[in-house]
Amino acid sequence: MRYDVLIIGGVAAGTKIAAKTRREDLDCSIGLFTEDDDISYAGCGLPYYLGGIIQTRRQLVVRKPEQLKELNNVDVMVKQQVRAIDPEAHTVEVLDLESGESRTVGYGKLALATGARSLRPPIPGIEMEGIHTLRSVQDADTILALISEDAIGHVVIVGGGFIGIEVAENFAERGIECTVVEMLPQILPPFEEEIAKHLEKHLRANKVTVLTGAKVEGFEGEGGRVTKVKTTKGVIRTDFVLLSIGVTPNSELAKNIGLELGLRNTIKADPSGRTSHPDIFTAGDCTGTRHVITGKEAWIPMGSTANKQGRVAALTLTGSHDEFPGTLGTTVVKVFDLFAGRTGLGMKEARDAGFDPVSCMVTTKDKAHYYPGAEPISITLIAEKGTGRLLGGQIYGRGVVDKPIDALVVALSLGAKVENLSKMDFAYAPPFSTAINPLNLAATVLVNKMSGKMQGIGSLDLHERLLDPDWSGLVLDIREIPEYTISAIPGSVNIPFTELESRITEIAGYKDKEIALICGLGRRAFEGYLRLRKHGFVKAMLLEGGLKAWPYEVE
Amino acid sequence: MSTFEVDAKGMQCPGPIVEVFKTMNKAKPGDLINDEVTDFGFKVDIKVWCKKTCNELVSIAENGNVIKATLNKA
């Protein structure tokens, strides 16, 4: 048996390569092997399948093998494990996982879309029953069966990444108690710490327990079944553990034949999807790529990236030219009724990549404030000092975040500067946006900050100052008295904006000390800031994003 | 005992709570203050404010898009 084009792997990238190859070449023979029972399933939908939002398995499986045969004339062979590749002979050795028989299959061009698998680190007790991962539809079906037997009363989710948090929400929505254990100091590490803190608070408000900075040291159980998770922050009794620590690329087949590997053992590919062997191509979660902003190697496996890479690889192996420009690390996540999205570089990533970055956070409404359903969003823009080149952006809130994030993706992809973003002609009518578009506004504020017209301080930095006994500054809340009564930053003092100039002598001692001005969203604080500067308070600054974006304690 | 009416419909935060605050300052202990507000942030705000200032929130109800609250000045 021989195929002109042979594909290993059948989820997003594999099936995309198959379908696109067929569209480019109606005559070649195409074969696809996968170890799974299913092909073309929506792996990213699995948390919502667990939660019952997606009710049937069929909704998640986009195409069945016979459909790919009928529509694209691709021979799909499930439960087939490719054991080895012989690049000289152009053959692969395949094991039929059901019959246990091996056979050799020839190919003209080979595409590796082997994906990635969940990490299972060697933690003591990890082999016990009741410790699961979530990667395939079968994994989800196994967990759903336990849920329907009422066998899960409490879940420990190890890993506070995107999947871990989405699963936590879905378990909690089913009324199952949930504890998320994250080793790092914050959940969702691609987000800036102050945003992650808000998401963490929101999980807690929805009865999900979150332990950060907690390392799992071992699992204990009875009769081979897990009952306890030992962490550096205490022991948690549970009857189910979901490991969502991350994934590792399935690159062993490539490694065994000496193909060049890249970052974190991904299969190294050029932008067209070529590996270091001329007849072998690669796409999807097993494949390394570049970061659009830094140009450096990157690996941020996502279904959205896999599909684009698959298309490019198919074009390349059928003789056309195409290139995948790389990833921005764009993601968006729902945490109950709070949403967060990010794209490009975070502050730390930007510094690590050699940029001198500046950021600014702005809180505003997603729609006209008078239109029903208008909700706040907080936008953090990150740019390079000096050039003003946009490097990244992060947005969270109850309002619409995916639209401005996608607009930022376009801006970043085309190399826009903050100045450009401040004047782009975004769509406006009251049900959709604000007359001063949130991105226009955020960019304008960052332009002000970069040109020295505004001095801001982020929540994180102000919080650090408050914890520092040597800090001699003042936190000055300029909201009206009842607003201040309702909630305020501990240790802050209140002079309403309307009385600020008449009572300026009260704060005269802070002329050469730092004064952080606080208001609800940041606008009044800017007005107050301008007046304090006029009166010679040279180190006045405003809390960026306002109290709304303050993730720490209020009283 | 007097009754005060606060019409803060159409005002957005912090307008309504500031109006209530000003009226409370004019009122005497035992006076009632009836508020009509359309900004839904007021619902949580007024509860917390009453608790912190020891004023009594006699009633709070939603009627369509309007929140009606009655306060008793302590």
XYZ file of C-alpha atoms in Angstrom:
629
model
C 0.000 0.000 0.000
C 1.259 3.481 -0.884
C -0.186 6.965 -0.670
C 1.011 10.027 -2.566
C 0.356 12.028 0.588
C 0.322 10.348 3.980
C -0.733 12.228 7.091
C -0.071 11.158 10.673
C -2.618 12.669 13.038
C -6.258 13.501 12.548
C -7.411 16.319 14.795
C -7.186 19.950 13.611
C -3.978 20.122 11.564
C -4.134 16.569 10.151
C -7.648 16.847 8.765
C -6.923 20.376 7.521
C -3.895 19.101 5.587
C -6.016 16.280 4.159
C -8.859 18.509 3.017
C -6.646 21.271 1.608
C -4.352 18.796 -0.162
C -7.407 17.338 -1.870
C -8.625 20.796 -2.934
C -5.204 21.504 -4.445
C -4.865 18.114 -6.116
C -8.010 16.199 -7.044
C -6.107 13.124 -8.254
C -3.460 12.197 -5.671
C -4.051 9.418 -3.145
C -4.294 10.625 0.453
C -4.114 8.473 3.572
C -4.461 9.517 7.219
C -3.522 7.483 10.287
C -4.582 8.310 13.814
C -4.266 6.501 17.139
C -7.558 8.019 18.312
C -11.078 6.649 17.853
C -12.154 10.021 16.498
C -10.837 12.522 13.998
C -11.451 16.205 13.594
C -12.806 16.829 17.071
C -13.009 20.178 18.786
C -10.556 19.624 21.642
C -11.022 23.183 22.880
C -14.728 22.421 23.379
C -14.079 19.599 25.857
C -14.456 21.695 29.056
C -17.911 22.817 27.864
C -18.791 19.217 26.988
C -17.966 18.310 30.611
C -20.159 21.165 31.788
C -23.107 20.026 29.702
C -23.201 23.232 27.646
C -22.374 21.018 24.677
C -24.730 18.143 25.206
C -23.864 15.565 22.642
C -20.609 14.044 21.534
C -21.654 14.468 17.920
C -21.517 18.274 18.202
C -17.817 18.099 19.073
C -16.779 15.739 16.309
C -16.725 17.910 13.229
C -16.173 15.123 10.690
C -16.337 11.361 10.814
C -13.833 9.241 8.877
C -16.460 8.265 6.311
C -17.314 11.928 5.708
C -13.688 12.739 4.949
C -13.732 9.826 2.501
C -16.959 10.932 0.870
C -16.183 14.643 0.640
C -12.412 14.654 0.161
C -11.599 11.063 -0.877
C -9.187 10.611 2.026
C -8.598 7.118 3.446
C -8.882 7.632 7.191
C -7.627 4.798 9.362
C -8.380 5.171 13.089
C -6.762 3.272 15.982
C -3.584 2.992 13.933
C -0.297 3.821 15.557
C 2.608 4.806 13.348
C 5.622 3.243 15.059
C 8.455 4.358 12.808
C 9.326 6.247 9.663
C 11.883 5.165 7.088
C 12.690 8.394 5.257
C 15.015 6.660 2.761
C 12.493 4.042 1.703
C 9.592 6.512 2.084
C 7.640 4.089 4.242
C 6.051 4.018 7.692
C 5.451 1.069 9.963
C 1.914 1.027 11.321
C 0.485 -0.982 14.214
C -3.225 -1.752 14.192
C -4.155 -1.124 17.821
C -7.158 -3.458 17.617
C -5.712 -6.486 15.814
C -2.141 -5.974 17.019
C -0.813 -6.503 13.497
C 1.877 -4.372 11.904
C 2.250 -3.386 8.281
C 4.390 -1.161 6.108
C 2.828 1.661 4.124
C 4.605 3.753 1.485
C 4.306 7.491 0.877
C 5.384 10.182 -1.562
C 5.082 13.093 0.880
C 4.614 12.718 4.613
C 2.877 15.211 6.916
C 3.356 15.048 10.671
C 0.344 16.353 12.563
C 0.935 14.276 15.655
C -0.214 16.986 18.064
C 0.691 17.196 21.718
C -0.180 15.185 24.795
C -0.962 16.133 28.378
C 1.988 16.139 30.729
C 1.981 13.559 33.518
C 5.011 14.430 35.653
C 6.480 11.743 37.931
C 4.726 12.911 41.106
C 4.486 10.162 43.762
C 1.132 8.381 43.488
C 0.303 9.716 40.007
C -0.489 6.204 38.771
C -3.500 5.946 41.090
C -7.055 5.647 39.845
C -9.043 8.845 39.767
C -6.230 10.958 38.298
C -7.205 12.019 34.805
C -6.144 14.274 31.946
C -8.416 15.923 29.378
C -7.236 15.864 25.800
C -9.505 13.647 23.719
C -13.242 13.082 23.479
C -12.689 9.663 25.087
C -11.031 11.366 28.088
C -14.118 13.551 28.437
C -16.505 10.594 28.055
C -14.692 8.764 30.861
C -15.061 11.786 33.153
C -18.702 12.332 32.136
C -19.474 8.707 33.033
C -18.071 9.310 36.529
C -20.097 12.510 36.861
C -23.309 10.703 35.889
C -22.582 7.988 38.477
C -22.289 10.781 41.085
C -18.776 9.509 41.733
C -17.299 13.021 41.814
C -18.082 15.225 44.789
C -14.865 17.202 44.879
C -12.274 17.845 42.192
C -8.707 19.017 42.447
C -7.509 20.611 39.237
C -3.739 20.687 39.060
C -2.725 23.634 36.890
C -4.407 27.041 36.596
C -3.926 27.473 32.861
C -6.703 28.016 30.346
C -7.996 24.429 30.311
C -7.768 24.117 34.100
C -9.782 27.296 34.635
C -12.379 26.415 31.989
C -12.816 22.971 33.523
C -13.103 24.502 37.020
C -15.955 26.711 35.821
C -17.727 23.789 34.187
C -17.409 21.535 37.238
C -18.590 24.369 39.491
C -21.598 24.974 37.234
C -22.520 21.324 37.809
C -22.370 21.913 41.562
C -19.143 19.954 42.025
C -16.721 21.475 44.539
C -13.502 22.491 42.910
C -9.991 23.402 44.028
C -7.461 24.733 41.541
C -3.826 24.224 42.546
C -1.327 26.395 40.670
C 2.406 26.195 41.239
C 3.139 29.730 40.009
C 2.211 32.832 42.051
C -0.710 33.529 39.673
C -3.228 31.637 37.570
C -3.297 32.104 33.774
C 0.371 33.130 33.434
C -0.011 34.718 29.982
C -1.951 37.525 31.695
C -0.438 40.395 33.662
C -0.566 39.713 37.380
C -3.213 42.332 38.202
C -5.577 40.880 35.607
C -4.947 37.319 36.803
C -5.746 38.518 40.336
C -9.169 39.733 39.193
C -9.882 36.428 37.487
C -8.763 34.599 40.621
C -11.084 36.737 42.767
C -13.909 36.028 40.391
C -13.328 32.266 40.602
C -13.478 32.536 44.399
C -16.682 34.581 44.189
C -18.104 31.645 42.234
C -17.093 29.153 44.933
C -13.982 27.779 43.234
C -11.093 27.457 45.677
C -7.813 28.711 44.213
C -4.393 27.962 45.673
C -1.523 29.773 43.984
C 2.151 29.243 44.701
C 1.221 25.697 45.724
C 3.192 22.740 44.436
C 1.700 19.249 44.361
C 4.049 16.921 46.238
C 2.120 13.702 45.966
C -1.153 11.822 45.778
C -2.415 9.437 48.421
C -5.286 7.045 48.288
C -7.110 3.981 49.496
C -7.252 0.768 47.526
C -5.337 2.331 44.665
C -7.838 5.199 44.357
C -6.836 8.807 45.009
C -8.341 10.414 48.133
C -5.810 13.114 49.018
C -3.616 15.618 47.206
C -0.563 16.720 49.168
C 0.536 20.250 48.327
C 3.051 22.677 49.808
C 0.008 24.607 51.075
C -1.693 21.681 52.776
C -3.504 18.439 52.122
C -6.738 18.467 50.105
C -9.223 15.619 50.412
C -10.769 14.793 47.072
C -12.150 11.989 44.964
C -11.016 13.151 41.566
C -7.934 14.859 40.159
C -7.623 16.511 36.774
C -4.080 17.198 35.633
C -3.910 20.215 33.373
C -0.283 21.112 33.822
C 0.330 21.624 30.146
C 1.212 19.649 27.063
C 4.310 18.378 25.339
C 4.658 17.906 21.570
C 4.443 14.407 20.110
C 7.727 14.689 18.260
C 9.285 11.282 18.978
C 8.738 9.926 15.444
C 10.501 12.981 14.041
C 13.287 12.797 16.606
C 13.919 9.114 15.884
C 14.729 9.833 12.238
C 16.910 12.797 13.110
C 14.594 15.615 12.056
C 15.661 18.890 13.582
C 13.784 19.767 16.766
C 13.191 23.266 18.135
C 11.860 24.997 21.196
C 10.557 22.582 23.844
C 11.033 19.557 21.569
C 8.733 20.797 18.845
C 9.395 19.686 15.297
C 11.292 22.506 13.674
C 9.643 23.878 10.552
C 10.188 26.768 8.192
C 7.257 29.200 7.743
C 6.005 27.001 4.882
C 5.777 23.888 7.070
C 8.880 22.107 5.753
C 10.886 20.027 8.214
C 14.599 19.390 7.800
C 13.714 16.523 5.415
C 12.524 17.628 1.952
C 9.602 15.160 1.752
C 8.361 15.575 5.318
C 6.103 18.431 6.423
C 4.561 19.375 9.735
C 1.723 21.428 11.220
C -0.268 21.849 14.423
C 0.556 21.362 18.092
C 3.700 19.293 17.398
C 5.208 22.123 15.355
C 7.303 25.081 16.411
C 6.689 28.508 14.974
C 7.825 32.107 15.451
C 6.484 34.977 17.478
C 5.184 37.745 15.220
C 6.562 40.532 17.448
C 9.926 39.104 18.512
C 10.623 36.970 15.434
C 12.009 34.380 17.826
C 11.028 30.713 18.098
C 7.678 30.262 19.813
C 5.347 27.430 20.678
C 1.856 28.417 21.751
C -0.253 25.458 20.616
C -3.816 26.452 19.714
C -6.487 24.966 17.473
C -6.669 28.249 15.593
C -2.942 28.107 14.792
C -3.072 24.408 13.855
C -5.685 25.049 11.173
C -3.680 27.846 9.565
C -0.438 25.866 9.696
C -2.233 22.849 8.208
C -3.421 24.873 5.266
C 0.065 26.258 4.635
C 1.672 22.796 4.871
C -0.862 21.396 2.380
C -0.122 24.209 -0.075
C 3.610 23.639 0.303
C 3.502 19.877 -0.169
C 1.333 20.261 -3.276
C 3.852 22.649 -4.819
C 2.451 26.128 -4.068
C 4.133 28.763 -1.969
C 2.607 30.013 1.256
C 3.904 31.048 4.660
C 2.512 31.110 8.170
C 3.669 34.402 9.725
C 3.695 33.094 13.286
C 1.784 33.528 16.495
C 0.907 36.492 18.687
C -0.170 34.242 21.538
C -3.692 35.567 21.200
C -6.171 33.967 23.591
C -9.497 34.758 25.128
C -11.102 33.097 28.127
C -14.462 33.080 29.870
C -14.425 32.857 33.657
C -18.122 32.636 34.532
C -19.425 36.092 33.557
C -16.014 37.748 33.408
C -14.008 37.687 30.208
C -10.347 38.224 29.447
C -8.297 38.296 26.284
C -4.694 38.998 25.446
C -2.446 39.271 22.413
C 1.194 40.029 21.706
C 3.746 40.472 24.465
C 3.162 40.963 28.167
C 5.444 43.351 30.088
C 7.820 40.616 31.236
C 7.917 38.946 27.819
C 8.643 42.326 26.240
C 11.542 42.962 28.641
C 12.859 39.426 28.135
C 12.779 40.003 24.373
C 14.970 43.088 24.774
C 12.328 45.810 24.450
C 12.019 48.782 26.788
C 8.250 48.596 27.274
C 5.715 50.966 28.779
C 2.149 50.023 29.666
C -1.029 51.759 30.662
C -4.379 50.493 31.905
C -7.657 52.253 31.198
C -11.141 51.331 32.427
C -14.162 52.287 30.342
C -17.539 50.954 29.228
C -17.866 48.642 26.227
C -20.999 50.459 24.977
C -22.550 53.891 25.445
C -22.965 54.234 29.215
C -26.687 54.964 28.808
C -27.385 51.951 26.632
C -28.795 48.925 28.525
C -26.220 46.225 29.098
C -23.167 48.501 28.981
C -20.440 46.879 31.079
C -16.926 47.913 32.106
C -13.753 46.677 30.466
C -10.165 47.427 31.465
C -7.628 47.667 28.672
C -3.888 47.361 29.166
C -1.796 48.454 26.201
C 1.900 47.726 25.999
C 4.190 49.647 23.670
C 7.865 50.241 23.070
C 9.178 53.460 24.609
C 10.582 55.834 22.052
C 9.182 54.260 18.898
C 5.631 53.879 20.218
C 5.334 50.529 18.468
C 2.517 48.424 19.919
C 3.830 45.247 21.531
C 0.742 43.770 23.145
C -2.593 44.260 24.798
C -4.748 42.640 27.446
C -8.406 43.306 28.199
C -10.708 41.992 30.894
C -14.154 42.811 32.188
C -17.823 41.911 32.080
C -18.173 43.733 28.795
C -17.143 42.705 25.285
C -13.415 41.970 25.189
C -12.943 39.799 22.107
C -13.770 42.587 19.651
C -11.109 45.043 20.860
C -8.642 42.157 21.264
C -9.155 41.187 17.633
C -8.720 44.824 16.575
C -5.444 44.820 18.507
C -4.400 41.638 16.695
C -4.787 43.470 13.387
C -2.889 46.480 14.699
C -0.038 44.303 16.037
C 0.099 42.164 12.893
C 0.527 45.268 10.761
C 3.089 46.902 13.052
C 0.907 49.787 14.245
C 2.052 52.430 16.705
C 0.025 53.592 19.713
C -0.486 56.915 17.970
C -2.132 55.112 15.004
C -4.454 53.225 17.329
C -5.585 56.418 19.016
C -7.216 57.653 15.836
C -8.435 54.562 13.971
C -12.014 54.818 12.737
C -13.745 52.096 14.761
C -17.444 51.301 14.429
C -19.727 53.316 16.668
C -23.398 53.353 17.557
C -24.655 53.244 21.168
C -25.585 49.507 21.219
C -22.075 48.546 20.071
C -19.463 50.939 21.346
C -18.716 54.348 22.789
C -18.258 57.629 20.926
C -14.708 57.611 22.235
C -13.921 54.024 21.314
C -12.276 52.052 24.153
C -9.154 51.344 22.074
C -8.916 54.950 20.858
C -9.194 56.019 24.506
C -6.629 53.548 25.842
C -4.178 54.534 23.100
C -4.714 58.244 23.786
C -4.003 57.755 27.484
C -0.855 55.778 26.680
C 0.248 58.525 24.271
C -0.264 61.030 27.127
C 1.776 58.844 29.440
C 4.579 58.393 26.902
C 4.786 62.103 26.181
C 4.867 62.965 29.892
C 1.432 64.612 29.968
C 0.265 62.026 32.452
C 2.012 60.071 35.135
C 0.328 56.791 36.059
C 0.856 53.956 38.462
C -0.476 50.424 38.105
C -2.261 48.511 40.883
C 0.668 46.170 41.322
C 3.191 48.969 41.869
C 0.921 50.954 44.182
C 0.206 47.838 46.220
C 3.946 47.251 46.590
C 4.413 50.800 47.828
C 1.625 50.357 50.382
C 3.388 47.273 51.719
C 6.678 49.151 51.975
C 7.034 50.696 55.458
C 9.549 53.210 54.084
C 7.173 54.631 51.490
C 6.470 58.245 52.375
C 3.765 58.884 49.769
C 0.038 59.470 49.996
C -2.939 57.642 48.514
C -5.470 60.376 47.840
C -8.994 59.323 46.946
C -10.786 62.194 45.181
C -14.203 60.599 44.803
C -17.266 61.990 46.579
C -17.680 61.190 50.296
C -20.339 58.452 49.966
C -18.323 56.647 47.282
C -15.340 56.673 49.591
C -17.494 55.438 52.472
C -18.677 52.462 50.431
C -15.223 51.147 49.544
C -11.718 52.538 49.575
C -8.099 51.445 49.567
C -6.984 50.900 53.189
C -4.811 53.796 54.313
C -6.111 56.220 51.683
C -7.445 59.671 52.563
C -10.429 61.388 50.961
C -10.637 64.892 49.536
C -13.443 65.065 46.951
C -12.333 66.480 43.597
C -14.736 69.425 44.000
C -12.874 70.507 47.161
C -9.369 69.594 46.028
C -8.066 73.053 45.204
C -9.710 74.751 48.216
C -8.217 72.184 50.605
C -4.808 71.898 48.942
C -2.980 73.169 52.046
C -3.989 69.935 53.847
C -1.626 67.979 51.611
C 1.085 70.631 51.264
C 3.565 68.304 52.966
C 3.448 65.968 49.956
C 4.671 68.454 47.334
C 7.846 66.528 46.675
C 6.476 63.111 47.654
C 4.510 60.615 45.648
C 0.752 61.125 45.634
C -1.389 58.440 44.003
C -4.769 59.837 42.973
C -7.706 57.451 43.114
C -11.118 57.627 41.479
C -13.562 55.075 40.126
C -12.308 54.659 36.563
C -9.373 57.063 36.273
C -10.961 60.107 34.622
C -11.513 62.316 37.653
C -8.089 61.259 38.873
C -6.594 62.695 35.658
C -8.401 66.006 36.264
C -7.126 65.994 39.855
C -3.648 65.092 38.660
C -3.533 68.120 36.327
C -4.494 70.428 39.205
C -1.962 68.966 41.603
C 0.744 69.371 38.953
C -0.286 73.002 38.502
C 0.161 73.477 42.272
C 3.665 72.020 42.108
C 3.086 68.444 43.248
C 5.810 67.097 41.001
C 5.392 63.436 41.882
C 1.606 63.240 41.565
C 0.307 60.279 39.610
C -2.985 58.517 39.059
C -4.050 54.953 39.683
C -4.425 53.494 36.200
C -7.762 51.822 35.560
C -9.188 53.370 38.742
C -10.517 51.569 41.789
C -12.567 49.374 39.433
C -9.324 47.718 38.313
C -7.795 47.498 41.818
C -7.559 43.771 42.537
C -6.468 44.041 46.159
C -8.247 44.603 49.428
C -10.695 47.469 49.892
C -12.468 48.439 53.087
C -40.988 63.483 60.781
C -40.583 64.500 57.146
C -40.330 62.542 53.918
C -37.833 63.484 51.202
C -37.965 62.424 47.562
C -34.780 61.832 45.546
C -35.264 61.468 41.801
C -31.922 60.259 40.449
C -33.348 58.517 37.400
C -31.018 58.809 34.427
C -28.021 59.672 36.578
C -25.037 57.363 36.443
C -22.617 56.464 39.196
C -21.743 58.302 41.408
C -24.703 60.698 40.824
C -27.432 58.732 42.654
C -25.490 57.984 45.837
C -24.246 61.597 45.974
C -27.850 62.870 45.689
C -28.953 60.546 48.492
C -25.997 61.668 50.607
C -26.851 65.364 50.127
C -30.497 64.765 51.016
C -29.544 62.740 54.083
C -27.447 65.648 55.273
C -30.541 67.871 55.135
C -32.782 65.319 56.879
C -33.241 64.786 60.611
C -33.118 61.465 62.469
C -36.306 59.487 61.800
C -36.986 61.176 58.456
C -37.723 58.952 55.457
C -35.945 59.333 52.128
C -37.515 57.765 49.032
C -35.095 57.258 46.143
C -35.766 56.465 42.490
C -32.661 55.385 40.563
C -31.998 53.741 37.200
C -28.283 53.006 37.645
C -28.152 49.391 38.807
C -24.816 49.808 40.571
C -26.910 51.701 43.166
C -28.444 48.455 44.439
C -25.224 47.211 45.985
C -23.908 50.702 46.796
C -26.893 51.767 48.895
C -26.866 48.557 50.939
C -23.187 48.925 51.793
C -23.511 52.663 52.415
C -26.481 52.226 54.808
C -24.646 49.499 56.693
C -21.506 51.582 57.059
C -23.346 54.777 58.038
C -25.853 52.941 60.331
C -28.817 54.349 58.394
C -31.717 51.932 57.914
C -32.579 50.624 54.457
C -36.315 50.198 55.021
C -37.055 48.720 51.606
C -35.524 48.256 48.173
C -37.377 46.993 45.121
C -37.051 46.963 41.373
C -39.928 48.188 39.289
C -39.087 47.721 35.633
C -35.909 49.700 35.068
C -36.291 51.736 38.242
C -34.887 50.879 41.646
C -37.001 52.264 44.489
C -35.408 52.480 47.893
C -36.607 53.927 51.174
C -34.141 54.989 53.857
C -34.704 55.948 57.483
C -32.136 58.405 58.769
C -30.464 57.239 61.949
